[in-house]
PDB file of C-alpha atoms in Angstrom:
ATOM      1  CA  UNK A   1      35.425 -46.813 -78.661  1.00 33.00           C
ATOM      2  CA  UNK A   2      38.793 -45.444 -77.089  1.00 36.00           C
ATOM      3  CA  UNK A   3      40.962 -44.138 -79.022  1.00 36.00           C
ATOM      4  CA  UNK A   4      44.017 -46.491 -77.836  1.00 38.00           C
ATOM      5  CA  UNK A   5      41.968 -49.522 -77.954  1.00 41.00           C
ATOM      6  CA  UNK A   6      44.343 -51.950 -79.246  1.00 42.00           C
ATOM      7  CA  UNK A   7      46.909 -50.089 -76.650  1.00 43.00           C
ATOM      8  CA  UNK A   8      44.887 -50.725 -73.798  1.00 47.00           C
ATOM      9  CA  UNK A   9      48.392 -52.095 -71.636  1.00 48.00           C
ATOM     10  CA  UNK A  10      50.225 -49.566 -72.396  1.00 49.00           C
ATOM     11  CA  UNK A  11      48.216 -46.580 -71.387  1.00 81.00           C
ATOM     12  CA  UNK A  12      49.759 -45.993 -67.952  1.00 86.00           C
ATOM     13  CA  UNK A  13      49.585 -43.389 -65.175  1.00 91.00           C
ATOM     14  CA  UNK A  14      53.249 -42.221 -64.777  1.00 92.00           C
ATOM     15  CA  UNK A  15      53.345 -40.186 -61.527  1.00 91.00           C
ATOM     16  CA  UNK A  16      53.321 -42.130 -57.902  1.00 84.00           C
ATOM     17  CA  UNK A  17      50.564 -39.705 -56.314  1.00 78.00           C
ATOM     18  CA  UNK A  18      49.348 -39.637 -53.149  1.00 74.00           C
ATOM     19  CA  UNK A  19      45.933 -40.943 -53.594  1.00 67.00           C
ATOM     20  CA  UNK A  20      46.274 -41.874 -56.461  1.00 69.00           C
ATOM     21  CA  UNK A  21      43.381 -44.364 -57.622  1.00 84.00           C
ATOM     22  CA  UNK A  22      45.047 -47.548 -59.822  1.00 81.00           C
ATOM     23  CA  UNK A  23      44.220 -49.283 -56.070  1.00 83.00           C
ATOM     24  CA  UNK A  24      40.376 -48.538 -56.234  1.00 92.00           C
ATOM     25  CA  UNK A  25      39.674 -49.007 -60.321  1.00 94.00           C
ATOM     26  CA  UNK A  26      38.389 -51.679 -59.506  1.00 94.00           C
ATOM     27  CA  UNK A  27      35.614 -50.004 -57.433  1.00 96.00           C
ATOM     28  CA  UNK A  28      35.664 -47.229 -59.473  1.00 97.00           C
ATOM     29  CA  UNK A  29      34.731 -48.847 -62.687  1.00 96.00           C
ATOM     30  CA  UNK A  30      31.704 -50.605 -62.501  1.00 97.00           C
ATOM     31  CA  UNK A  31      30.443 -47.816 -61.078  1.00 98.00           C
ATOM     32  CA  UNK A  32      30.534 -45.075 -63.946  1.00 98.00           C
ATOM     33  CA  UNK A  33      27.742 -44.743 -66.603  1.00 97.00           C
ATOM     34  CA  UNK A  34      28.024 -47.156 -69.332  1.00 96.00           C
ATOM     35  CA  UNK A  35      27.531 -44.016 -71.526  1.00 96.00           C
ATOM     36  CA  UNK A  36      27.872 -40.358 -72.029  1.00 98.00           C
ATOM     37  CA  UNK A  37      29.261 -37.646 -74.600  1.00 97.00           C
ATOM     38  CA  UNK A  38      31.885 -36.204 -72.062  1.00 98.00           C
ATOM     39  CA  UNK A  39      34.265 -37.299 -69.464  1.00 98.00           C
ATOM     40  CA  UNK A  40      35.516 -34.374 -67.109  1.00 98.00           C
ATOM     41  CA  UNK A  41      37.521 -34.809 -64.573  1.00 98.00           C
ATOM     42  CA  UNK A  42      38.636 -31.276 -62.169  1.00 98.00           C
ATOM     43  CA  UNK A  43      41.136 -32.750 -59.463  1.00 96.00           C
ATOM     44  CA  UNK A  44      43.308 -34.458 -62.452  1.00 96.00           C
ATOM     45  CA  UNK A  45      46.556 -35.511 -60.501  1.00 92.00           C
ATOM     46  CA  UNK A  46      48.560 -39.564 -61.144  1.00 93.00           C
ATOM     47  CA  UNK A  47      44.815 -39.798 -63.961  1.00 95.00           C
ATOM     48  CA  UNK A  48      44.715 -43.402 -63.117  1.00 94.00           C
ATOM     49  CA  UNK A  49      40.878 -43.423 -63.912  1.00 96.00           C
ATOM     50  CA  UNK A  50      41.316 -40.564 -67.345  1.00 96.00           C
ATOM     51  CA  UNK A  51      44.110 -43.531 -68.723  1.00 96.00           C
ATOM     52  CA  UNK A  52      41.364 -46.533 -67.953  1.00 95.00           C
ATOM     53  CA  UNK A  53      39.093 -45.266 -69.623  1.00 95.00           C
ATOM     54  CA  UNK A  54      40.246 -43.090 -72.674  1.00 96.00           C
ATOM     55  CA  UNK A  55      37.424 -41.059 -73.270  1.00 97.00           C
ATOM     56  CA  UNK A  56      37.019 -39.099 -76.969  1.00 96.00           C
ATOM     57  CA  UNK A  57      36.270 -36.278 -75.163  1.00 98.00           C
ATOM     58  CA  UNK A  58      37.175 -34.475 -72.037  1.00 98.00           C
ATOM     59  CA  UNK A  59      38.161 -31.460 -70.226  1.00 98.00           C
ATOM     60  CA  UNK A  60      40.185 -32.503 -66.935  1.00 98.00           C
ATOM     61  CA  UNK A  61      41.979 -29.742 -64.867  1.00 98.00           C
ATOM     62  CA  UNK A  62      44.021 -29.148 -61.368  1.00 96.00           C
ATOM     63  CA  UNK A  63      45.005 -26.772 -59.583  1.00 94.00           C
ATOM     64  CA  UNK A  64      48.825 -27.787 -59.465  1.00 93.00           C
ATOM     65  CA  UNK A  65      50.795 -25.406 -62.094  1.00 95.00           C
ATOM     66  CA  UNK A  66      53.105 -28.414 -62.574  1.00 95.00           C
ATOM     67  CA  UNK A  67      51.553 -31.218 -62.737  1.00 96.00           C
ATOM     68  CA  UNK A  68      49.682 -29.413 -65.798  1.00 98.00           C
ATOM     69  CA  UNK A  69      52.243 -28.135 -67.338  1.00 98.00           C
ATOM     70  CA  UNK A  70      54.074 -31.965 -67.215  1.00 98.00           C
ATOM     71  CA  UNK A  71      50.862 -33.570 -69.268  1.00 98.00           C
ATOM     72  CA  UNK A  72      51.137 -30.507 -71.524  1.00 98.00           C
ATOM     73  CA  UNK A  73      54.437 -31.208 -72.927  1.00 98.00           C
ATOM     74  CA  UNK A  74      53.717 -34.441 -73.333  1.00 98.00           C
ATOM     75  CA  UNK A  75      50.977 -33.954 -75.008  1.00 98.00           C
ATOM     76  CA  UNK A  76      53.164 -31.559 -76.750  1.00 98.00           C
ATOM     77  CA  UNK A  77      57.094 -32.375 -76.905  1.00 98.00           C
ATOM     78  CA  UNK A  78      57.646 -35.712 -75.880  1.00 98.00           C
ATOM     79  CA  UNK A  79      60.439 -36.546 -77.458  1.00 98.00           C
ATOM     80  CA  UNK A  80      61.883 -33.475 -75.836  1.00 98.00           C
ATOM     81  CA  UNK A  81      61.059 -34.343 -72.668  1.00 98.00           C
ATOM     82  CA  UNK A  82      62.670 -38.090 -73.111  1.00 97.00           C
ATOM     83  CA  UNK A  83      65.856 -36.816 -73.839  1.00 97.00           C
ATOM     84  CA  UNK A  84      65.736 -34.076 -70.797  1.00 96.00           C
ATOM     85  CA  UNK A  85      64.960 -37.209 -68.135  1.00 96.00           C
ATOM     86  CA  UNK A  86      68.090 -38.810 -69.301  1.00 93.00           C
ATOM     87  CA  UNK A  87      70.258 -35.812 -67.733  1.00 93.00           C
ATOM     88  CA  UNK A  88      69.184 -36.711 -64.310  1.00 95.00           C
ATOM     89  CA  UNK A  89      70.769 -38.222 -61.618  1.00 94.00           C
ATOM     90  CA  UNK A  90      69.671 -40.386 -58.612  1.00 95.00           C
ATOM     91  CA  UNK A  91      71.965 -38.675 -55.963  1.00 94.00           C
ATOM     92  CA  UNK A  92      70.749 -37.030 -53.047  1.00 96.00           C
ATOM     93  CA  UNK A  93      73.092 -33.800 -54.089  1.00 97.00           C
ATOM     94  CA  UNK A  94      71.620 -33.537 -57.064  1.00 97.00           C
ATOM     95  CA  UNK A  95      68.234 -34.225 -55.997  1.00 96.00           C
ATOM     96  CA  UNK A  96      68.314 -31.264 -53.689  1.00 97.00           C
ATOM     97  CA  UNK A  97      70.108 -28.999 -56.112  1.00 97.00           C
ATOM     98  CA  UNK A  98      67.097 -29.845 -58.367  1.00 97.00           C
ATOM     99  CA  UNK A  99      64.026 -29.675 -55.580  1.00 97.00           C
ATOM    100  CA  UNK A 100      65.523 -26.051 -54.073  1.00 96.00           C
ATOM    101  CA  UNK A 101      65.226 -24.479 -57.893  1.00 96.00           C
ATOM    102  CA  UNK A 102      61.889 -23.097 -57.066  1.00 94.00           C
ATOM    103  CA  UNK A 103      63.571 -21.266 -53.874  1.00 95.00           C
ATOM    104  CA  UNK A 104      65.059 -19.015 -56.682  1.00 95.00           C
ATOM    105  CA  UNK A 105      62.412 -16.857 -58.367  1.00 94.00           C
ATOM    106  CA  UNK A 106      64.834 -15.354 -61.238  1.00 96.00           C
ATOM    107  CA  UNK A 107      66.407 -18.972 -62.324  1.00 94.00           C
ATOM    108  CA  UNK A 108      62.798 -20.928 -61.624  1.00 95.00           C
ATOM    109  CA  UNK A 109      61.394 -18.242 -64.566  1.00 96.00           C
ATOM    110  CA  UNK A 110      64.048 -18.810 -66.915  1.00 97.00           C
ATOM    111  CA  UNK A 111      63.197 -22.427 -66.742  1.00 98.00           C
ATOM    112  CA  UNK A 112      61.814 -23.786 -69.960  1.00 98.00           C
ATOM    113  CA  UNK A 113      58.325 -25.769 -69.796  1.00 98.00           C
ATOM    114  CA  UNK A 114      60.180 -28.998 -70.581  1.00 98.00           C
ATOM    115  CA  UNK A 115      62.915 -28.530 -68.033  1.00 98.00           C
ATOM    116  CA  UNK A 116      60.101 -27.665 -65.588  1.00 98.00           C
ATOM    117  CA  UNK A 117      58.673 -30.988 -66.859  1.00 98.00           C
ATOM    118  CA  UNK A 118      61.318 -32.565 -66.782  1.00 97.00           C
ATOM    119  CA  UNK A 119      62.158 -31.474 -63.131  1.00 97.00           C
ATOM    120  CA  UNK A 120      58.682 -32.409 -61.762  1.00 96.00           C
ATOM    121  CA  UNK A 121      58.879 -36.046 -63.004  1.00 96.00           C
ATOM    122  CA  UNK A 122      62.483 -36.357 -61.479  1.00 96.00           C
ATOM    123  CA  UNK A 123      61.084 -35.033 -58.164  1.00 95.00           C
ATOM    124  CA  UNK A 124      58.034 -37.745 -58.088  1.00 93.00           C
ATOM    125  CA  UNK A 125      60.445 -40.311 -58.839  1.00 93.00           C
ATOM    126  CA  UNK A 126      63.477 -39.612 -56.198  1.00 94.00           C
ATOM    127  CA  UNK A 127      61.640 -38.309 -53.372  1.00 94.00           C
ATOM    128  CA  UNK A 128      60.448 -39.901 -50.513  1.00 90.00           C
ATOM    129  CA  UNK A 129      57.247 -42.209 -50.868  1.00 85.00           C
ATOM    130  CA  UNK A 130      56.537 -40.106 -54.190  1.00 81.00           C
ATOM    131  CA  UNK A 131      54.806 -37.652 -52.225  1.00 84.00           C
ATOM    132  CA  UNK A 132      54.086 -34.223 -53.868  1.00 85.00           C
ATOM    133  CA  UNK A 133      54.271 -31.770 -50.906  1.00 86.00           C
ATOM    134  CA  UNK A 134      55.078 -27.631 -51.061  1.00 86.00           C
ATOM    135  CA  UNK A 135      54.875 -25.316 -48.000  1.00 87.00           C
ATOM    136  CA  UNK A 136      52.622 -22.547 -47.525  1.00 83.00           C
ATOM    137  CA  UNK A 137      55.106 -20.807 -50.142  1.00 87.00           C
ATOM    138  CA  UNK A 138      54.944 -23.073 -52.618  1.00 86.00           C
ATOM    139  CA  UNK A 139      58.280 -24.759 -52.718  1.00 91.00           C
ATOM    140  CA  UNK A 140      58.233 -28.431 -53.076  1.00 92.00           C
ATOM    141  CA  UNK A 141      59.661 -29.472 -49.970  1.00 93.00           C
ATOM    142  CA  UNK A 142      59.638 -33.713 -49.869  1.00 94.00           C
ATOM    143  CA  UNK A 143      62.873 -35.122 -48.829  1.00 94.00           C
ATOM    144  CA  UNK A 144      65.195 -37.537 -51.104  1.00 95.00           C
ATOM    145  CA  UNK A 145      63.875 -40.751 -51.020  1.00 92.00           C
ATOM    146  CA  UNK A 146      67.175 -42.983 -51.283  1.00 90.00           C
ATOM    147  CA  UNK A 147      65.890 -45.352 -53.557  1.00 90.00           C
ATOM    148  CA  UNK A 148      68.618 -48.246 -55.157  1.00 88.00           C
ATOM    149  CA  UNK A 149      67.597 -47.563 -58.903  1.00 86.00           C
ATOM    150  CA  UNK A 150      64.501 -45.572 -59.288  1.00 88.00           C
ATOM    151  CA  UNK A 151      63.009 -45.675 -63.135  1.00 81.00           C
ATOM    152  CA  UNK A 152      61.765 -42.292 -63.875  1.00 83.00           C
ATOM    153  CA  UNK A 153      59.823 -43.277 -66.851  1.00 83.00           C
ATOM    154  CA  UNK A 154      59.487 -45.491 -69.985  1.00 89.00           C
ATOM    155  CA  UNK A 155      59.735 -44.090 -73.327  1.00 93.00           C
ATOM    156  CA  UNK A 156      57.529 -46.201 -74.790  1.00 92.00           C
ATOM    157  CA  UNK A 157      54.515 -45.360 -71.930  1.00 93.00           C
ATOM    158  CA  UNK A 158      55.503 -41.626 -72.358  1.00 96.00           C
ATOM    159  CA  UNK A 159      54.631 -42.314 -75.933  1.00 96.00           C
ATOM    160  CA  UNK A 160      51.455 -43.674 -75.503  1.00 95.00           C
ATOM    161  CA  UNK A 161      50.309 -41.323 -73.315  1.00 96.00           C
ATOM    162  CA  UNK A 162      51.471 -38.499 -75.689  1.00 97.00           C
ATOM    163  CA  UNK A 163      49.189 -40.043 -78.581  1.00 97.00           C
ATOM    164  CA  UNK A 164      46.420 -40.583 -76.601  1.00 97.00           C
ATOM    165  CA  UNK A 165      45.960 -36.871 -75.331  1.00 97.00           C
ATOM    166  CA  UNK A 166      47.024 -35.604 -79.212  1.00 97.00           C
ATOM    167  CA  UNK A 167      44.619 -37.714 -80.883  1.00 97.00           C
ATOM    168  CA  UNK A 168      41.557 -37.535 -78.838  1.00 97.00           C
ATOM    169  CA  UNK A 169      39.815 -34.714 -77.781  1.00 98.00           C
ATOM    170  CA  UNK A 170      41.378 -33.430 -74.290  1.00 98.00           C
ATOM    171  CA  UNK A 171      40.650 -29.625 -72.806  1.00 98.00           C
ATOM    172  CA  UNK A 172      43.881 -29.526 -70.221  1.00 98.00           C
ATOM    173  CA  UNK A 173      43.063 -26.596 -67.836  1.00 98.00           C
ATOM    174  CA  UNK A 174      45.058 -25.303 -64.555  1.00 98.00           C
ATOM    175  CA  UNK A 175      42.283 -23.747 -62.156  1.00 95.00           C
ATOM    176  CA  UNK A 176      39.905 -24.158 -59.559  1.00 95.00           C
ATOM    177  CA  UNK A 177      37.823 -27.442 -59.817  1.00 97.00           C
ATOM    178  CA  UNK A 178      34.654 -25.394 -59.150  1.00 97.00           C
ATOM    179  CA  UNK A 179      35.136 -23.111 -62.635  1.00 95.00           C
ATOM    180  CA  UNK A 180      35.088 -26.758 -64.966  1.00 96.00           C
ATOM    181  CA  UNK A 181      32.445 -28.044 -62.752  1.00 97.00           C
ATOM    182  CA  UNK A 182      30.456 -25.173 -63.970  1.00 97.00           C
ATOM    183  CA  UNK A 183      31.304 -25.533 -67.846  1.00 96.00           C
ATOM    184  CA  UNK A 184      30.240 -28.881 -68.360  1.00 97.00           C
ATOM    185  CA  UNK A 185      27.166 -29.167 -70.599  1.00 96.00           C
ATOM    186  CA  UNK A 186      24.308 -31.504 -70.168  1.00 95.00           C
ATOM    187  CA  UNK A 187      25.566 -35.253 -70.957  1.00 97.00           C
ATOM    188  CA  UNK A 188      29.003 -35.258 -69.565  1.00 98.00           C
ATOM    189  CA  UNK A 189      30.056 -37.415 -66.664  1.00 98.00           C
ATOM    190  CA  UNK A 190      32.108 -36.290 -64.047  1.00 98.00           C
ATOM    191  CA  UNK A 191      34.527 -37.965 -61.594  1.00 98.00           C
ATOM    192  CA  UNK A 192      35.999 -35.817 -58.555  1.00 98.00           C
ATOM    193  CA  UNK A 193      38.716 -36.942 -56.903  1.00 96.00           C
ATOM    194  CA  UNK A 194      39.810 -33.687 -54.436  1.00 95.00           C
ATOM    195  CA  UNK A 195      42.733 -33.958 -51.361  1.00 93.00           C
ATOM    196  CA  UNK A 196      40.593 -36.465 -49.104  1.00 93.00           C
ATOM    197  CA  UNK A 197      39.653 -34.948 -45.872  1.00 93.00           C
ATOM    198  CA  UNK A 198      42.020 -36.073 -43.165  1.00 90.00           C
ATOM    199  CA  UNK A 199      41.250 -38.910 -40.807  1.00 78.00           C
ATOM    200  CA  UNK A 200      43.320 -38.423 -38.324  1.00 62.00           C
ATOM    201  CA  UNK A 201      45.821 -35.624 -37.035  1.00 52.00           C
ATOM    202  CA  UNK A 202      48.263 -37.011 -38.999  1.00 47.00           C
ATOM    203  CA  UNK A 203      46.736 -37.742 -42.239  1.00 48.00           C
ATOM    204  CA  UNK A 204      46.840 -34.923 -44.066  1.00 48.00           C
ATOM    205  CA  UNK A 205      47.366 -35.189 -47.693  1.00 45.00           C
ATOM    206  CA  UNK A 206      46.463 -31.651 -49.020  1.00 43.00           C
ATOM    207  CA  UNK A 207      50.061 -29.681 -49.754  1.00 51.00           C
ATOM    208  CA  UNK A 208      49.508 -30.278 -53.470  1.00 51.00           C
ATOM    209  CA  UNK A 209      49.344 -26.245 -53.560  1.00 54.00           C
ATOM    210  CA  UNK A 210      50.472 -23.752 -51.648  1.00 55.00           C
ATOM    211  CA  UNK A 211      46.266 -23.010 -50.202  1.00 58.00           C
ATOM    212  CA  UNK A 212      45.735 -27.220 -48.678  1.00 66.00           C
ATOM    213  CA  UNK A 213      42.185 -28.084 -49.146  1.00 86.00           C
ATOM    214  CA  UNK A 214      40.511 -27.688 -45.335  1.00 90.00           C
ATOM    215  CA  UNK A 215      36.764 -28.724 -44.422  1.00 95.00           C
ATOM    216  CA  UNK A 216      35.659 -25.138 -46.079  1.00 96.00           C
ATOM    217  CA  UNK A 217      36.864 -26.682 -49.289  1.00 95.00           C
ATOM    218  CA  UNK A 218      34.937 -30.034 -48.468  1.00 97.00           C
ATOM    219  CA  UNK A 219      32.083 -27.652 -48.171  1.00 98.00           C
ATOM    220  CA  UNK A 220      32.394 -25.805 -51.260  1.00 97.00           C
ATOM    221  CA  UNK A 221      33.353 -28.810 -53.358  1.00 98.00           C
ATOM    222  CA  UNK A 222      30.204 -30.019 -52.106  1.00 98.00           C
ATOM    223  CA  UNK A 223      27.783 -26.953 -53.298  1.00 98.00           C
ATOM    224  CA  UNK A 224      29.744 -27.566 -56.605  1.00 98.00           C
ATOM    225  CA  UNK A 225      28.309 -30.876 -56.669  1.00 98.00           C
ATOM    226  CA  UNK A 226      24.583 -30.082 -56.267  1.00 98.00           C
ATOM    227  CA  UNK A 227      24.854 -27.315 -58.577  1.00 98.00           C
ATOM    228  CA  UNK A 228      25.723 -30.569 -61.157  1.00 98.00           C
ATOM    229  CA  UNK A 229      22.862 -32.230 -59.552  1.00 98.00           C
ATOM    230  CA  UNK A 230      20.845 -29.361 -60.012  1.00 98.00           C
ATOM    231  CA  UNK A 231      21.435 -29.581 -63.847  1.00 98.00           C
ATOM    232  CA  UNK A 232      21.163 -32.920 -64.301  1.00 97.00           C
ATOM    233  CA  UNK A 233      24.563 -34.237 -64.393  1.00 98.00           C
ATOM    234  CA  UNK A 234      25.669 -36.959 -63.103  1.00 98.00           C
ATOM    235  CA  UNK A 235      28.765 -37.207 -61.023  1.00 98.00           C
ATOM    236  CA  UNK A 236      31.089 -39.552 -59.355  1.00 98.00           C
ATOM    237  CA  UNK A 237      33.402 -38.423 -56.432  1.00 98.00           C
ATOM    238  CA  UNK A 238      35.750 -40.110 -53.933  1.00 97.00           C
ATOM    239  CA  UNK A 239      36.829 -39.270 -50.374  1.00 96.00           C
ATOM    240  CA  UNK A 240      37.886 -40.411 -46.850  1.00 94.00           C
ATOM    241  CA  UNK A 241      35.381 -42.888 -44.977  1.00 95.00           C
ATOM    242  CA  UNK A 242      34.931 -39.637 -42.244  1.00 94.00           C
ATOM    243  CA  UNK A 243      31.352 -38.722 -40.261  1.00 96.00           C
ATOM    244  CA  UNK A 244      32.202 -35.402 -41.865  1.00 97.00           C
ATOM    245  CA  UNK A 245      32.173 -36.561 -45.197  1.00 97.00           C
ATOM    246  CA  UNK A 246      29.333 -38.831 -44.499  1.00 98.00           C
ATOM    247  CA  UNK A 247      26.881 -36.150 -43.005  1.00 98.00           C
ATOM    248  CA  UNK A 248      28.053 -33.480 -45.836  1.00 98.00           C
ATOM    249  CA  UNK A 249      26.776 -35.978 -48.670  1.00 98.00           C
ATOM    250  CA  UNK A 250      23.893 -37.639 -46.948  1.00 98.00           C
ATOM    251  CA  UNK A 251      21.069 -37.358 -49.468  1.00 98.00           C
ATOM    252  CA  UNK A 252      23.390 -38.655 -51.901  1.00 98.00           C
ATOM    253  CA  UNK A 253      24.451 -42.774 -52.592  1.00 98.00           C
ATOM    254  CA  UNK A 254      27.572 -43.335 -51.027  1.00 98.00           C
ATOM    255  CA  UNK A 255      29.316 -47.035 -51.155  1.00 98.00           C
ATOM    256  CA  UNK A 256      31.645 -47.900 -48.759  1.00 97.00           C
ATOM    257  CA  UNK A 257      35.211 -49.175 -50.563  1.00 96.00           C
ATOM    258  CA  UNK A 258      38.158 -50.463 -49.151  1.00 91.00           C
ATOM    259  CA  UNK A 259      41.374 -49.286 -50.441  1.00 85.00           C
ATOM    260  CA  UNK A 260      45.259 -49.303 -50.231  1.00 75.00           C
ATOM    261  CA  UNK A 261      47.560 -46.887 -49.468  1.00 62.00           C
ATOM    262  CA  UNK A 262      50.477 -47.115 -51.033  1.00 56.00           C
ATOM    263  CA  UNK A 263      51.896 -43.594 -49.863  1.00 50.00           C
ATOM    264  CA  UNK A 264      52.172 -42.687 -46.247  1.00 49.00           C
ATOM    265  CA  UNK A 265      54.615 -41.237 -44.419  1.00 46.00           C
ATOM    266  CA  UNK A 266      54.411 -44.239 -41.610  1.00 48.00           C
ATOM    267  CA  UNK A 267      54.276 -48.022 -42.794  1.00 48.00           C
ATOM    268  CA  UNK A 268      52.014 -49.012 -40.835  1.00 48.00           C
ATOM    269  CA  UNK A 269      49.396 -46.506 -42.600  1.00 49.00           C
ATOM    270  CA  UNK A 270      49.785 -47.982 -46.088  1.00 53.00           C
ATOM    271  CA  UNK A 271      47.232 -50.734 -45.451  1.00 66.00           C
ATOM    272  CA  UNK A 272      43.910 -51.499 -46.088  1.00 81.00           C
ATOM    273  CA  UNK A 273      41.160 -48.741 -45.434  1.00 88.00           C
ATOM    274  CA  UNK A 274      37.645 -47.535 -45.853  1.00 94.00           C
ATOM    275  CA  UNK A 275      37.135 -45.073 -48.012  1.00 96.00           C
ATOM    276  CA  UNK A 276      33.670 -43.675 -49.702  1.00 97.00           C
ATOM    277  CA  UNK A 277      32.768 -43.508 -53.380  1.00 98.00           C
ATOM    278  CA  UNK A 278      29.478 -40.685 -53.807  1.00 98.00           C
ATOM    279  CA  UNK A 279      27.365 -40.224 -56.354  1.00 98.00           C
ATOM    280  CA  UNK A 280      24.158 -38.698 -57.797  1.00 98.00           C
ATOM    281  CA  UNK A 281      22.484 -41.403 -59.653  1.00 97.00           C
TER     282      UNK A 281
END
């Protein structure tokens, strides 16, 4: 039983991410367990699939400072971070004023978790094609994204979401995907949704932090994965439709999806496309 059961509309992902998975629930869905005693999810990001289905009991994680620190406080101070959104602007001034923050060490620390919170949900919502992109030093560097009346979010969903992770049982962790893979006992279920290896030259969605996520980190992600195997757990992950990705996880099932891409840099990438759902049972 979720714990938002009678809420079940109202539950909603509130970050635009760049593979973000409300496009492939449908895929995703039928295929998890009907049962187990812990959901864990490492490569947390928009938690499109963590909001479907409201486990009791997780531990989800990611490597992005930010984005952790965002579903903190509002797990935390909600109401704080309401009234901070309303102090925003959608002006491309502004937006840069806001984005460059993190080029200044000193005034970045003084920053208060809530006005970093604050400032990472503006960003998603203003900049271009909601993409969350930083350089090799960190600094969020996606252009302004002109949009006529972006809506940042609704109280009432930031609400929700805020009961949900108070009331039921949710470990939030920043770190490496590999140290939560390792902690989860015997009965938990676990979904892994990491950067997706590129496609093409061009299709490169890993600048969530400053390191990317290159085929080395395919390969470890992918020991990570048999050491679950290895104990019995069962696990769920997604990636690009990519003979790399094929070969790496060919003794386990792997579905071909199709999907949509909503974010891309190019329109004409934002169609239709294959992409592989793995797992170990």
């Amino acid at each position: 039983m979720s714990i938002l059961e009678n809420e079940k509309e109202s539950l909603q992902p509130i970050l635009k991410w760049a593979g973000g998975k409300r496009q492939l629930l449908a895929a995703i869905l039928p295929r998890v367990p009907p049962s187990f005693d812990l959901y864990a999810e490492p490569f947390l990001g928009g938690g499109a699939v963590l909001f479907r289905l409201r486990p009791e009991r997780a531990i989800v994680s990611d490597a992005n400072a930010e984005l952790i620190n965002l579903y903190t406080v509002i797990r935390d101070d909600v109401d704080a971070l309401i009234d901070a959104l309303r102090g925003h602007r959608n002006d491309a001034g502004y937006y840069y004023a806001v984005r460059n923050i993190d080029r200044n060490p000193p005034a970045y620390a003084e920053m208060t978790p809530v006005e970093r919170a604050s400032r990472t949900l503006y960003l998603n919502k203003h900049c271009y094609n909601g993409l969350y992109r930083v350089n090799s030093r960190g600094h969020f560097n996606t252009p302004f994204g002109r949009y006529r009346n972006p809506a940042v979010a609704r109280a009432d969903e930031l609400h929700a979401l805020s009961a949900y992770l108070r009331n039921a049982d949710i470990d939030i962790r920043l770190g490496d995907y590999a140290a939560v893979c390792r902690t989860v006992p015997s009965g938990a279920f676990v979904y892994l949704d990491p950067p997706y290896h590129p496609v093409s030259g061009t299709a490169k969605f890993t600048g969530y932090t400053a390191g990317g996520f290159g085929p080395a980190e395919q390969e470890r992600l992918k020991l990570a994965c048999d050491d679950l195997t290895r104990r019995g757990i069962r696990f769920l992950l997604s990636n690009s439709r990519d003979e790399f990705i094929l070969d790496l996880y060919r003794e386990y099932h792997i579905d071909v999806v199709k999907a949509r891409r909503p974010v891309n840099s190019a329109a004409g990438g934002r169609g239709e496309v294959d992409e592989v759902l793995v797992r170990n049972y």
